Short mmCIF file of C-alpha atoms and ligand atoms in Angstrom, two decimals:
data_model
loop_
_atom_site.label_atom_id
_atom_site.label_comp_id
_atom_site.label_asym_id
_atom_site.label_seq_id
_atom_site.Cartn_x
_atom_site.Cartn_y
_atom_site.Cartn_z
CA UNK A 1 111.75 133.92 298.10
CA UNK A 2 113.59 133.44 301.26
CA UNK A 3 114.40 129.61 301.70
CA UNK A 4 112.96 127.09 303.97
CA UNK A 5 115.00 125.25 306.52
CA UNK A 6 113.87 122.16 308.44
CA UNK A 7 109.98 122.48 309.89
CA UNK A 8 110.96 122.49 313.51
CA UNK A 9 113.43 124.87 313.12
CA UNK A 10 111.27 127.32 310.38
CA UNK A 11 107.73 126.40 311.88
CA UNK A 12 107.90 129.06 314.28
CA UNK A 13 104.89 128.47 316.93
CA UNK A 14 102.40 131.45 316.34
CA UNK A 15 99.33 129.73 316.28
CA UNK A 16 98.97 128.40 319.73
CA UNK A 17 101.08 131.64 321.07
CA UNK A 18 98.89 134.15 319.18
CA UNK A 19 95.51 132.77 320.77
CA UNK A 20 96.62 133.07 323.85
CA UNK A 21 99.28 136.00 323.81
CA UNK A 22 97.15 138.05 326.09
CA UNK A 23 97.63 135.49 328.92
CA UNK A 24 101.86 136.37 328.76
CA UNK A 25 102.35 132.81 327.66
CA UNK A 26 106.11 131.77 327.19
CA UNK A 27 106.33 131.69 323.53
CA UNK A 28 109.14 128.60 323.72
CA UNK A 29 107.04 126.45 325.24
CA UNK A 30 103.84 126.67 323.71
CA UNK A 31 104.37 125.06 320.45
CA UNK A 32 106.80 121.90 320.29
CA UNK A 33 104.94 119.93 317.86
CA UNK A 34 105.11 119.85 313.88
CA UNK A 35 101.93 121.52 312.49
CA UNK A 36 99.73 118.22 310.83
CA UNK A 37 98.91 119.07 307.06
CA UNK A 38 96.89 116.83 305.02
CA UNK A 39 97.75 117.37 301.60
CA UNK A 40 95.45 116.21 298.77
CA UNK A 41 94.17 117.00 295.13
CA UNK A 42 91.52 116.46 292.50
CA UNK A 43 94.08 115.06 289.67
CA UNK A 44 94.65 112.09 291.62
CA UNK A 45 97.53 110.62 293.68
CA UNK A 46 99.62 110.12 290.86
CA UNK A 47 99.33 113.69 289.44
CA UNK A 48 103.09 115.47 288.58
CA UNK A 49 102.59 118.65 290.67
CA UNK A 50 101.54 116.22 294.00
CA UNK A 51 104.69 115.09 294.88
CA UNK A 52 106.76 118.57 294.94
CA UNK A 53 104.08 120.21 296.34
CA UNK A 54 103.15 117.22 299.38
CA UNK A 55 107.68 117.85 299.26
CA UNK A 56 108.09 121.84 299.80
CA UNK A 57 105.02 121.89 302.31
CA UNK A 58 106.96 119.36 304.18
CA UNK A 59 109.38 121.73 305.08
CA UNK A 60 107.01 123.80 307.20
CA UNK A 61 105.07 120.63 309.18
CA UNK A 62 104.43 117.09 309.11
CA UNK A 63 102.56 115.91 305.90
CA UNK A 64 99.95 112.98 305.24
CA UNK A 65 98.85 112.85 301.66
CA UNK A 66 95.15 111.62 300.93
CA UNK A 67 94.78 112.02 297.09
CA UNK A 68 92.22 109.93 294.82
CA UNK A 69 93.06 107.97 292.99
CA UNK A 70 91.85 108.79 289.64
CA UNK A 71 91.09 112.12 287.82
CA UNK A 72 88.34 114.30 289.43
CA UNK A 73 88.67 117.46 287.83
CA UNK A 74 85.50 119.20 287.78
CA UNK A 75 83.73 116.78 290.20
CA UNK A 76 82.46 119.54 292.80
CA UNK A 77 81.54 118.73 295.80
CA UNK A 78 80.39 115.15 296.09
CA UNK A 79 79.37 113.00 299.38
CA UNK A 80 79.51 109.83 298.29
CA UNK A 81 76.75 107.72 300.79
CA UNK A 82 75.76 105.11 298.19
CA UNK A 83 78.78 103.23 297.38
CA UNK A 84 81.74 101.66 299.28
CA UNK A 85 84.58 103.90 299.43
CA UNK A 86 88.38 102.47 299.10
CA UNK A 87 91.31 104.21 301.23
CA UNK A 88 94.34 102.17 300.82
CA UNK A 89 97.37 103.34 302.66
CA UNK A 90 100.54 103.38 300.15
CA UNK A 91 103.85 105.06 300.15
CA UNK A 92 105.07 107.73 298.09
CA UNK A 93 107.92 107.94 295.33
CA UNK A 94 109.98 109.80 298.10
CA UNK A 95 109.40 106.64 301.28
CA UNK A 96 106.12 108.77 303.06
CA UNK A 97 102.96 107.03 303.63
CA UNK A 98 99.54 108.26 302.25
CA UNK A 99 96.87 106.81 301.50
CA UNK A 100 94.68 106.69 297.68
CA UNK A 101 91.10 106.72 297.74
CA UNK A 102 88.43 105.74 294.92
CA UNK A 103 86.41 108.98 296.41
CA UNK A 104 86.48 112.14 295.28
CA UNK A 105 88.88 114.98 297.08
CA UNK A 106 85.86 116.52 299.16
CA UNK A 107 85.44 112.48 300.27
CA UNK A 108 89.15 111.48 300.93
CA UNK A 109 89.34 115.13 303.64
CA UNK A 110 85.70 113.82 304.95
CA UNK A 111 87.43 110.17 305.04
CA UNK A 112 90.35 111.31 306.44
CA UNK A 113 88.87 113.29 309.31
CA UNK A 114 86.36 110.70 310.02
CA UNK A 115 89.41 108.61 311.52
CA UNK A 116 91.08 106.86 308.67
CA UNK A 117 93.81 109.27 309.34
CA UNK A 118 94.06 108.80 313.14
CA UNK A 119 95.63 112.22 313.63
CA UNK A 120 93.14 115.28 313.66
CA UNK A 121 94.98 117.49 310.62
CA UNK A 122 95.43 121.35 311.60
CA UNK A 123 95.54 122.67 307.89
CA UNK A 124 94.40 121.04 304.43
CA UNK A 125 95.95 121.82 301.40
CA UNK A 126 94.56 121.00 298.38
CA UNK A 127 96.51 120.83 294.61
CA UNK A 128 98.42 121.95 293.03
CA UNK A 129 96.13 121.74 290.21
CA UNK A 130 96.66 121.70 286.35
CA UNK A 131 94.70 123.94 285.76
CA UNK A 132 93.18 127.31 286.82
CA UNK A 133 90.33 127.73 289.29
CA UNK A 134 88.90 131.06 288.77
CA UNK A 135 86.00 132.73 289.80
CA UNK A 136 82.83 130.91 288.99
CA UNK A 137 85.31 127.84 288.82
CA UNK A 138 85.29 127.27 292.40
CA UNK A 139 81.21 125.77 292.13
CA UNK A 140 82.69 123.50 289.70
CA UNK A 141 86.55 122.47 291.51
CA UNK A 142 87.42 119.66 292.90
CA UNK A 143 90.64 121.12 294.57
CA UNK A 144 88.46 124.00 296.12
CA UNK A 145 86.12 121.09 297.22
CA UNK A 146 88.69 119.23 299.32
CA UNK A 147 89.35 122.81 300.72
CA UNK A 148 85.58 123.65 301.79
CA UNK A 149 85.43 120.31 303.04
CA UNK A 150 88.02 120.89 305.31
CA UNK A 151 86.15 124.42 306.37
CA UNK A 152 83.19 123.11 306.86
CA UNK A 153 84.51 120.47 309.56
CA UNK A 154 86.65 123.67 311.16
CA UNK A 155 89.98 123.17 309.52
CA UNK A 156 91.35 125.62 308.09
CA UNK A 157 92.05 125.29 304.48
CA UNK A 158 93.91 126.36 301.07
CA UNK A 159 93.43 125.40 297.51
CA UNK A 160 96.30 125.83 294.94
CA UNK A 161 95.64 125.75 291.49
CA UNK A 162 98.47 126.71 288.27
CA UNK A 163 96.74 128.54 285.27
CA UNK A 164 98.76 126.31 283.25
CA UNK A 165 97.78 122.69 282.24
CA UNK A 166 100.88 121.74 281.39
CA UNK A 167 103.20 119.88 283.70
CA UNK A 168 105.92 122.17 284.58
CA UNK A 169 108.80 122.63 287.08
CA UNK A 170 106.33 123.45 290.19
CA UNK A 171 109.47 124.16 292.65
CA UNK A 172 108.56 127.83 292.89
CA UNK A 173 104.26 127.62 293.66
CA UNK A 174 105.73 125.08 295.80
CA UNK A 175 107.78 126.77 297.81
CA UNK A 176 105.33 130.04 298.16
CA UNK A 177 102.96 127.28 299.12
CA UNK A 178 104.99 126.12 302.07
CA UNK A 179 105.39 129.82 302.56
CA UNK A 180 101.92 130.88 303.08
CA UNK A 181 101.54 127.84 305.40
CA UNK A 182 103.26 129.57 307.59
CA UNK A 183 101.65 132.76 307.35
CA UNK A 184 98.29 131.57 307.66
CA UNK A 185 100.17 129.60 310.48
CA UNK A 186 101.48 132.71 312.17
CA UNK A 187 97.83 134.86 311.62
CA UNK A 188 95.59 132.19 311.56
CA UNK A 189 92.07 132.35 309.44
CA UNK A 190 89.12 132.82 310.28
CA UNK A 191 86.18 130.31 310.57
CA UNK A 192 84.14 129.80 307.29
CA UNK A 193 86.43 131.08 305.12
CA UNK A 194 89.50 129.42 302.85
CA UNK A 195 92.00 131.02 300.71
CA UNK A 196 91.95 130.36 296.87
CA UNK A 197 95.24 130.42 295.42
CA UNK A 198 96.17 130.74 291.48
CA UNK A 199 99.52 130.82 290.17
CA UNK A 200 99.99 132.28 286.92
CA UNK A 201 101.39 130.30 283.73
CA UNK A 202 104.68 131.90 283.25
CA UNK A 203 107.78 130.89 284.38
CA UNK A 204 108.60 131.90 288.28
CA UNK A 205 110.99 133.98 287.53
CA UNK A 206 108.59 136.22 285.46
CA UNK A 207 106.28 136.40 288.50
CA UNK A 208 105.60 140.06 289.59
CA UNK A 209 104.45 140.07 292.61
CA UNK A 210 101.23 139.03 295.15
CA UNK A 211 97.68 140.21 294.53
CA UNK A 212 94.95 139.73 297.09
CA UNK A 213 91.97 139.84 294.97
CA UNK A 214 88.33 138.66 294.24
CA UNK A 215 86.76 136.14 292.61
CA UNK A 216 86.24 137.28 289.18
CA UNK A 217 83.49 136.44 286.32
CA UNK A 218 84.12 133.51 284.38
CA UNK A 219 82.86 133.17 280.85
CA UNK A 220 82.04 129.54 279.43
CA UNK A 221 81.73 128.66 276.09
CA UNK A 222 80.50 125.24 276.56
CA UNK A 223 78.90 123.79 273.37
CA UNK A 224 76.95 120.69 273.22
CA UNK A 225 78.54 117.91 271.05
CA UNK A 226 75.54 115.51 270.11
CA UNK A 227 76.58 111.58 268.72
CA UNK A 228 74.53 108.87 267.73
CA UNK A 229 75.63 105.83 269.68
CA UNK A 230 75.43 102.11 267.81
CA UNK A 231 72.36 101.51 268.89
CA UNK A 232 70.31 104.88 267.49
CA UNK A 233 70.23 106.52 270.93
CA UNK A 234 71.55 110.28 271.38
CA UNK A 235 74.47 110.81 273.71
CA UNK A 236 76.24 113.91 274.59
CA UNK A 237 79.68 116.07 275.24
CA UNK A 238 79.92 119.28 276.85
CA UNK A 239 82.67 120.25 274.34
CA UNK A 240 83.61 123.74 273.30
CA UNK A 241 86.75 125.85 274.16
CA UNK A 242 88.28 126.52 278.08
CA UNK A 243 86.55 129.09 279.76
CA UNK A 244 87.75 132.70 279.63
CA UNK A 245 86.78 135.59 282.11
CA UNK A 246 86.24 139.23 282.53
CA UNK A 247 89.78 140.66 283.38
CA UNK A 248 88.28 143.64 285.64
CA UNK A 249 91.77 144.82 288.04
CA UNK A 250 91.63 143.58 291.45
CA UNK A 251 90.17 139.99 290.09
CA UNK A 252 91.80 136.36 290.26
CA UNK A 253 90.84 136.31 286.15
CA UNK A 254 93.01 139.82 286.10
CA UNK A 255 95.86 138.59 288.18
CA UNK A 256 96.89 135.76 287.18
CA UNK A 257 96.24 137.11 283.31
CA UNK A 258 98.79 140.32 284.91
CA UNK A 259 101.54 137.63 286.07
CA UNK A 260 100.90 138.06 289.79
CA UNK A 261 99.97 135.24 292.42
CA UNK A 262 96.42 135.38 292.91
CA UNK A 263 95.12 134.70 296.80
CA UNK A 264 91.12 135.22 297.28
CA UNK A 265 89.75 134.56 300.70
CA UNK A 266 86.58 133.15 300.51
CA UNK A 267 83.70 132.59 302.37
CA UNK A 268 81.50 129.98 302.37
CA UNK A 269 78.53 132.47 303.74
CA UNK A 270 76.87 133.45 300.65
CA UNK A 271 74.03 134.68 301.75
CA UNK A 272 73.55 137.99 299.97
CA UNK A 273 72.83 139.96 302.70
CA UNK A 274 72.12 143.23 301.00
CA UNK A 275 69.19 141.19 299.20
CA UNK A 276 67.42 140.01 301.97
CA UNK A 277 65.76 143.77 302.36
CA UNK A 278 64.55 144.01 298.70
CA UNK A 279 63.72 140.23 299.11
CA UNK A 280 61.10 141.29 301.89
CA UNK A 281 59.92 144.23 299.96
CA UNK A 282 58.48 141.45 297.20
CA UNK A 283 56.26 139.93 300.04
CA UNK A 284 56.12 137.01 299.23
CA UNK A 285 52.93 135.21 300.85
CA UNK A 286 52.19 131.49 301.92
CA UNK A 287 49.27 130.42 300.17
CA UNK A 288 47.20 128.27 302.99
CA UNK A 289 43.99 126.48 302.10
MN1 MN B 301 92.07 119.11 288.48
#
């Protein structure tokens, strides 16, 4: 992992000199501001891995941190249009502001870009989650929310996610964080599309290597868990044990499950184009009268 120095010394300018390269454009001039990353998560502002990770991507542009503040794992993708939403500005364990919202993480980007954040952000990041987001996960993630929320107002966008729940020392996802940041700086992404990033649950140092892969098939075992509350009425948990996956090679479930970094680009186009023909083929009729 090569190290970081400071963001305006390390940031080094491609975006703005690779879109317009063909012009001959002085590369030293083009980019003199700090790249404008808005860094937020679905485990809430005061989740362990937030601070490190809002810390090492600081080292590569200028962060604002828009977290929720409570637990929203497995919220999806909510708009929340029926209820006041909270975003009060407060400042971090390390002096930066931010601000905490009672909104989900696909609300506190939308919040954020709708002008509570007065600064148009050029990248969101989003985690780093406790807490793999695999495959089918992503219809179900919170972090990947904030992400697609981002993508879907034109920013481009990465979720991180750990295959471990447990609170660990996060320096190294960190720091290959900050470092993609600057690759996806340097090559830019294209519309529609975010990266989703899972880092396996060994130690760092155990890491092999980088695998760009696809999203893999998840396997629930959900199981209902049906109580009697005090008044007679039924209520229910979706209990059961954590999801597993099929391991086929060249899949998130198989990388991170292999010890390599798992990066899936992903677009939010799912129209299954192949389908469409077979689709016609059924013709379907409107029934009129
Ligand atoms: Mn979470």
């Amino acid at each position: 992992m090569a190290s970081l120095g400071s963001h305006w010394e390390k940031y080094s300018l491609p975006i703005n000199d690779l879109q317009t390269s063909a012009g001959g454009v002085e590369r030293s001039h083009v980019w003199r501001r700090a790249m404008y990353i808005l860094v937020t998560n679905d485990d809430g502002i005061d989740a362990p891995p937030l601070l490190p990770f809002k810390q090492a991507v600081d080292q590569v542009g200028e962060t604002i941190v828009f977290a929720p503040d409570h637990n929203w794992s497995a919220a999806g993708h909510p708009k929340t249009m029926h209820k006041p939403l909270r975003a009060d500005p407060l400042t971090l364990p390390d002096g930066s502001p931010g601000f905490s919202s009672s909104g989900a993480p696909s609300d506190c980007v939308a919040l954020a870009l709708l002008g509570v954040v007065e600064r148009r952000p050029d990248l969101i990041v989003s985690g780093i989650n406790l807490g793999p987001n695999l495959g089918y996960d992503i219809f179900y993630s919170g972090t990947v929310a904030a992400a697609v929320e981002g993508v879907i107002n034109g920013i481009p966008a990465i979720a991180f996610s750990s295959d471990s729940f447990e609170s660990a020392d996060y320096t190294g996802p960190a720091n290959f964080a900050a470092q993609l940041i600057q690759y996806v700086a340097s090559h830019s992404l294209p519309a529609d599309m975010f990266l989703n990033v899972n880092f396996p649950a060994i130690p760092w140092e155990e890491v092999k290597d980088v695998a760009i892969t696809r999203l893999g098939r998840r396997v629930y075992r959900d199981e209902l868990v049906s109580r009697e509350d005090p008044r007679g009425r039924s209520y229910y948990w979706i209990g059961g044990k954590p999801p597993s996956g099929v391991p086929d090679v060249g899949t998130d479930i198989w990388a991170v499950a292999n010890g390599y970094v798992s990066i899936t680009p992903v677009y939010l186009d799912m129209t299954a184009y192949q389908f469409r023909e077979d689709l016609r083929r059924w013709d379907i009729r409107l029934l009129k009268g």
